[in-house]
Short mmCIF file of C-alpha atoms in Angstrom, two decimals:
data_model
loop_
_atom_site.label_atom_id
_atom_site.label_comp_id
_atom_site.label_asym_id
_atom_site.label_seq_id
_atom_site.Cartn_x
_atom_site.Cartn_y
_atom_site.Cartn_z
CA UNK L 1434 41.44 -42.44 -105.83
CA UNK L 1435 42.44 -39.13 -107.73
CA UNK L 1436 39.37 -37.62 -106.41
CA UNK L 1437 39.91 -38.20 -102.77
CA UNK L 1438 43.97 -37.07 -102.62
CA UNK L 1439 42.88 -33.25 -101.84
CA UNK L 1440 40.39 -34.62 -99.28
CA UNK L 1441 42.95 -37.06 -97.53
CA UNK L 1442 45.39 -34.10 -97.71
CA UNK L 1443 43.86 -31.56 -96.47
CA UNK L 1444 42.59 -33.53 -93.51
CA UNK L 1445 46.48 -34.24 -92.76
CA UNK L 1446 46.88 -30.77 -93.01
CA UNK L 1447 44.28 -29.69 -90.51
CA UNK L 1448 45.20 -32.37 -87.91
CA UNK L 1449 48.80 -31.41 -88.18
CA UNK L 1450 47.81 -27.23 -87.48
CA UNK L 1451 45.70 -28.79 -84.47
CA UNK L 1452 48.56 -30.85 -83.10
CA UNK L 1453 50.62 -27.79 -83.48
CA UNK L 1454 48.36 -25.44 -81.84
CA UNK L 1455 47.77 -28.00 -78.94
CA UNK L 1456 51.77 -27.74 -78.37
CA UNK L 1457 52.12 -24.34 -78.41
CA UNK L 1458 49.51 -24.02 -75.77
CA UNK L 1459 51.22 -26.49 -73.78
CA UNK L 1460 54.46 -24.71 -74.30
CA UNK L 1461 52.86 -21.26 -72.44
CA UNK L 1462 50.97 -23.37 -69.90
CA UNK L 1463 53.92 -25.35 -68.64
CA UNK L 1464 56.06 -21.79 -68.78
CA UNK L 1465 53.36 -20.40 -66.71
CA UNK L 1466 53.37 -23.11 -63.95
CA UNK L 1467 57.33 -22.49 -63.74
CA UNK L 1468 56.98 -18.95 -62.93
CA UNK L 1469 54.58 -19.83 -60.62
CA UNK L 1470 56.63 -22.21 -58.59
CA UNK L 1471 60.03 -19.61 -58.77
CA UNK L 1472 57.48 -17.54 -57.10
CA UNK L 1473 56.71 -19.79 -54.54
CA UNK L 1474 60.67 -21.41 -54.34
CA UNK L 1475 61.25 -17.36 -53.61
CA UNK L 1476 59.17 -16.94 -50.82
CA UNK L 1477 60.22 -19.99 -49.28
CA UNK L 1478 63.92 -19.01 -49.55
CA UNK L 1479 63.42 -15.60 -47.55
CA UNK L 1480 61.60 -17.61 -44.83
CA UNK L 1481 64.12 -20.01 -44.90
CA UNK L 1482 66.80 -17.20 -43.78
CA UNK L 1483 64.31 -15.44 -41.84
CA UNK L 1484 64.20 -18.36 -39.67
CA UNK L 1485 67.50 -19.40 -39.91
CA UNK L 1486 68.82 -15.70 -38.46
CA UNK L 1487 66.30 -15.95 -35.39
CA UNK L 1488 67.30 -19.52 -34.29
CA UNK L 1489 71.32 -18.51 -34.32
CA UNK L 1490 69.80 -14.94 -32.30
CA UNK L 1491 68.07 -16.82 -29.90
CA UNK L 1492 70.94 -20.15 -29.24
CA UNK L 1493 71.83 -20.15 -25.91
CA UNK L 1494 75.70 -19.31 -25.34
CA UNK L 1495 77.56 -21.33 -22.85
CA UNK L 1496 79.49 -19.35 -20.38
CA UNK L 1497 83.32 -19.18 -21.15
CA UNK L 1498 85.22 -20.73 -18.02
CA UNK L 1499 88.97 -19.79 -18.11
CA UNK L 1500 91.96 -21.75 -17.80
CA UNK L 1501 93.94 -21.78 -15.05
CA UNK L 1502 97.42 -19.88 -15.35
CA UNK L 1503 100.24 -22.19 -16.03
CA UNK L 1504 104.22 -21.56 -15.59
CA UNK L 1505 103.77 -20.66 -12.20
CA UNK L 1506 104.60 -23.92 -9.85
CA UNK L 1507 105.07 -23.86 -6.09
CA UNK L 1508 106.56 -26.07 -3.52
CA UNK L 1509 103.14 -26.47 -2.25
CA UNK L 1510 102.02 -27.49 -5.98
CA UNK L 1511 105.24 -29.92 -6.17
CA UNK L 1512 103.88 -31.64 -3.36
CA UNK L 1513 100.30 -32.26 -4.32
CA UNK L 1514 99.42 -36.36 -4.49
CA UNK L 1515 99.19 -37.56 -8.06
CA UNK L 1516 95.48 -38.15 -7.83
CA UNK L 1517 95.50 -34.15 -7.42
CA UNK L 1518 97.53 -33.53 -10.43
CA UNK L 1519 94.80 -35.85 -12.29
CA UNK L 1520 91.92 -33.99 -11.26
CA UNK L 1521 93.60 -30.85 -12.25
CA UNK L 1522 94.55 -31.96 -15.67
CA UNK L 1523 91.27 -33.39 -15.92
CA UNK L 1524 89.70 -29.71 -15.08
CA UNK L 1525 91.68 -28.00 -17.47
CA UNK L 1526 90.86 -29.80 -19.95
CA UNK L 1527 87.03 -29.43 -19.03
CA UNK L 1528 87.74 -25.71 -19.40
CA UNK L 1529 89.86 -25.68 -22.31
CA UNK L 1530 86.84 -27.48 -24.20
CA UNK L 1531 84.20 -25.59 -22.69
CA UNK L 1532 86.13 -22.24 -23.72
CA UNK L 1533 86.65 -23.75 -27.41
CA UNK L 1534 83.01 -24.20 -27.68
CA UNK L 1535 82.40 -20.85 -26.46
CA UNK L 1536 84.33 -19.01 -28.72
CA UNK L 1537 82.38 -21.03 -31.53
CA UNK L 1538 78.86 -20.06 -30.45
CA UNK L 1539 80.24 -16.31 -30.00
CA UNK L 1540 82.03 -17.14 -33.61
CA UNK L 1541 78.35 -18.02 -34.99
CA UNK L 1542 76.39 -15.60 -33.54
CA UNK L 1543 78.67 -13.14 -34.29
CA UNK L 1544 78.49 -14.23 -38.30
CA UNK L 1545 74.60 -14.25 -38.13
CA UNK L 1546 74.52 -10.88 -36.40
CA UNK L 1547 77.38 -9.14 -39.01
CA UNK L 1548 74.93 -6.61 -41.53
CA UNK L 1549 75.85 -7.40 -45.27
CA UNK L 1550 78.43 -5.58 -46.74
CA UNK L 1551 76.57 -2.19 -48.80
CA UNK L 1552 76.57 -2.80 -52.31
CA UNK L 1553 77.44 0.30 -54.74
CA UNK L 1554 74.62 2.02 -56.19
CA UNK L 1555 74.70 0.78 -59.84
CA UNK L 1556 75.07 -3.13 -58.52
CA UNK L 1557 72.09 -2.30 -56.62
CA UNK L 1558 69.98 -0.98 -60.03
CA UNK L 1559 71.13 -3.85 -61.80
CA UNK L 1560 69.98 -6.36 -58.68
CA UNK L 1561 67.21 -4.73 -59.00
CA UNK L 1562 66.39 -5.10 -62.57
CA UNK L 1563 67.27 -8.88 -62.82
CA UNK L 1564 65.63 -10.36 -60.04
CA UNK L 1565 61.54 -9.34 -59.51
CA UNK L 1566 60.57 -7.97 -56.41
CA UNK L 1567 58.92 -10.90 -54.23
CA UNK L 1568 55.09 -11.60 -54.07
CA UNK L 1569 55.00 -11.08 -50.60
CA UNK L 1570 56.35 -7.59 -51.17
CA UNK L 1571 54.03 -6.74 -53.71
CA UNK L 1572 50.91 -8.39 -51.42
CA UNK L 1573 51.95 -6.40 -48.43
CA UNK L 1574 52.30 -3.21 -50.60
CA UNK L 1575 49.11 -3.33 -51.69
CA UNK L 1576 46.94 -4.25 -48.23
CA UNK L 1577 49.67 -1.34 -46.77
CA UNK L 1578 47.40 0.95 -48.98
CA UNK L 1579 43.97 -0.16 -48.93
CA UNK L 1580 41.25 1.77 -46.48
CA UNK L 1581 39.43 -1.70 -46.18
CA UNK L 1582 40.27 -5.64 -45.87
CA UNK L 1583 40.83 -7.40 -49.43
CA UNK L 1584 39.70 -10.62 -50.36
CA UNK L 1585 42.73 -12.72 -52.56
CA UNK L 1586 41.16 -12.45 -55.48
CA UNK L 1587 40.39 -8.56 -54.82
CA UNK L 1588 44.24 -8.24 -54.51
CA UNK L 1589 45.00 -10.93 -57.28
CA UNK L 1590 43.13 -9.08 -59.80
CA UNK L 1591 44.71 -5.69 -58.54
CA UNK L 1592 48.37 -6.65 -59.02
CA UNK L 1593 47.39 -8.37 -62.34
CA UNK L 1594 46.39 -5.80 -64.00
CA UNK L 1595 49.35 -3.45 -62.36
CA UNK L 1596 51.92 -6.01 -63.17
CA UNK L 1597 50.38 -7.46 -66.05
CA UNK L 1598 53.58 -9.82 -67.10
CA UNK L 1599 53.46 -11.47 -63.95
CA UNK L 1600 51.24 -14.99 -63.92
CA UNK L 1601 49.42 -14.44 -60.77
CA UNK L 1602 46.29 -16.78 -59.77
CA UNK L 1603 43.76 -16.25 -56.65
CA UNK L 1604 45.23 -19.71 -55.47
CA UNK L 1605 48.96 -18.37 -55.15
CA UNK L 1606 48.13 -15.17 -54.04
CA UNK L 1607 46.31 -16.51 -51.44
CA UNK L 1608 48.95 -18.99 -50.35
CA UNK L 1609 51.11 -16.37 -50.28
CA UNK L 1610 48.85 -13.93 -48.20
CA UNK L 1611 48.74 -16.81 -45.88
CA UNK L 1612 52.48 -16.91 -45.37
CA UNK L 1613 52.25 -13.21 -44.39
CA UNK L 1614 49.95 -14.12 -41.85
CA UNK L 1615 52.52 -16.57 -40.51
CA UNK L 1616 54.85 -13.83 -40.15
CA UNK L 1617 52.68 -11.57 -38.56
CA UNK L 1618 52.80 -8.69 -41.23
CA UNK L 1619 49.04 -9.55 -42.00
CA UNK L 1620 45.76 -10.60 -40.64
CA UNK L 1621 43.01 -12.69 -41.57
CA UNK L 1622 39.08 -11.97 -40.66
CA UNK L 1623 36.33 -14.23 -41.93
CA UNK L 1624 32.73 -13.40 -42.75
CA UNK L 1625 30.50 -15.81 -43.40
CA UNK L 1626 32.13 -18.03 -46.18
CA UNK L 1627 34.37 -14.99 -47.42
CA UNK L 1628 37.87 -14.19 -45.86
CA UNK L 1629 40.00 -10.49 -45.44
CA UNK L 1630 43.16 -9.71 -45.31
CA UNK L 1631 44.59 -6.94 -43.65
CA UNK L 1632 48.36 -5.35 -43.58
CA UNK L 1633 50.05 -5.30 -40.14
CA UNK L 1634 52.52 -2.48 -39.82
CA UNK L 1635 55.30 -2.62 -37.79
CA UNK L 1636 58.37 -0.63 -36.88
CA UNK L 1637 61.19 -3.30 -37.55
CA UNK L 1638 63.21 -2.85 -41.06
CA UNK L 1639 61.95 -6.18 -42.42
CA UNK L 1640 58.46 -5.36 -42.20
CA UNK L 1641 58.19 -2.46 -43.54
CA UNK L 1642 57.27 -1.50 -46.98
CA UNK L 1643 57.36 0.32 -50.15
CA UNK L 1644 54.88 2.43 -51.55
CA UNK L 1645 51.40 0.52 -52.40
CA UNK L 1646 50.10 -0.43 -55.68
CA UNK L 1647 48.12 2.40 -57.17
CA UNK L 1648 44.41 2.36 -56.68
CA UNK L 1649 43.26 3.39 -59.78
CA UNK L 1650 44.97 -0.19 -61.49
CA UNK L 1651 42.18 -1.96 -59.42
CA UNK L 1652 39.29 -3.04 -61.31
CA UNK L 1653 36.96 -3.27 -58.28
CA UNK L 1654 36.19 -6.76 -57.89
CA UNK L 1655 33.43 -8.81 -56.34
CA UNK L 1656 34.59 -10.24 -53.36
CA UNK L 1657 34.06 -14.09 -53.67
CA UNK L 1658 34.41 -17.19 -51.13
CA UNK L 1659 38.73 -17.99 -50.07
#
């Protein structure tokens, strides 16, 4: 028995450094899927008000009827049947309502259209420090300054290695190419088995964008199949 303590221990030993090793790495992969899925929970969020913002700019308004003037009775009015002071009531209220619901649609649109109030510089820097620019920004970026189409994982390894603390796969960069295609600021081509992507420029404020990622962070990859 005295001979086979060290052996029994030092197996106990070994397992335990295993198990702890196999946590750790469980520890960084589940902190890597988060990241991934607050990238994804991001995008969705700015399409989410995207959309949001066109529906209230393209509501139909219903036309504002006014009321008729009151105070001002006649002998003519006086005389009216009560079945014509009923419809009249009955009108007025029609318009009263209808101009209510009018001033809320104008109330609405009005809210959707209002810009956001400018923030001061320095709560702008700090903005900017504490919350990463978007994936879709930094996709669009870099296809704004490419000479030819990219493949995902051409532009997945490019912003990898230029924002190396970011957790970026081919399989959400390519989701999230594919959302720029949804909102027209990209374009897809295929060829053969392997697919392109292409930035789409536009003149509107929310399309445009920043300078694109360096080309000399790109390693030059293969392109492969999407």
């Amino acid at each position: 028995m005295t001979a086979q303590e060290p052996t029994l221990k030092s197996q106990y030993a070994e397992k335990v450094t295993a198990d702890l090793a196999l946590n750790t790495a469980e520890q960084e992969r589940i902190r890597k899927e988060i990241v991934s899925l607050q990238e994804n929970l991001t995008g969705l969020e700015q399409d989410h008000e995207l959309l949001v913002g066109m529906r209230a700019a393209i509501g139909d308004t219903p036309t504002a009827v006014p009321a008729p003037r009151t105070g001002r009775k006649t002998a003519t009015s006086a005389r009216k049947p009560a079945a014509a002071k009923s419809a009249t009531t009955a009108d007025t209220k029609k318009a009263t309502a209808k101009k209510a619901t009018a001033k809320k649609a104008t109330a609405v649109k009005t809210v959707a259209k209002k810009p956001a109030a400018k923030k001061p510089v320095a709560e702008k820097a700090a903005a900017a420090k504490e919350k990463p620019v978007p994936l879709t920004e930094l996709i669009h970026q870099h296809l704004s300054g490419q000479a030819e189409p990219k493949t995902a994982r051409e532009i997945a390894q490019a912003l990898t290695t230029a924002y190396p603390d970011r957790n970026l796969s081919d399989n959400l960069v390519r989701t999230t190419t594919e959302r720029l295609v949804a909102r027209s600021l990209a374009e897809r081509a295929k060829q053969g088995s392997t697919v392109y992507y292409t930035a789409i420029q536009h003149n509107t404020p929310a399309a445009e964008a920043p300078a694109a990622v360096p080309a000399q962070t790109e390693n030059a990859p293969v392109a492969t199949t999407a």
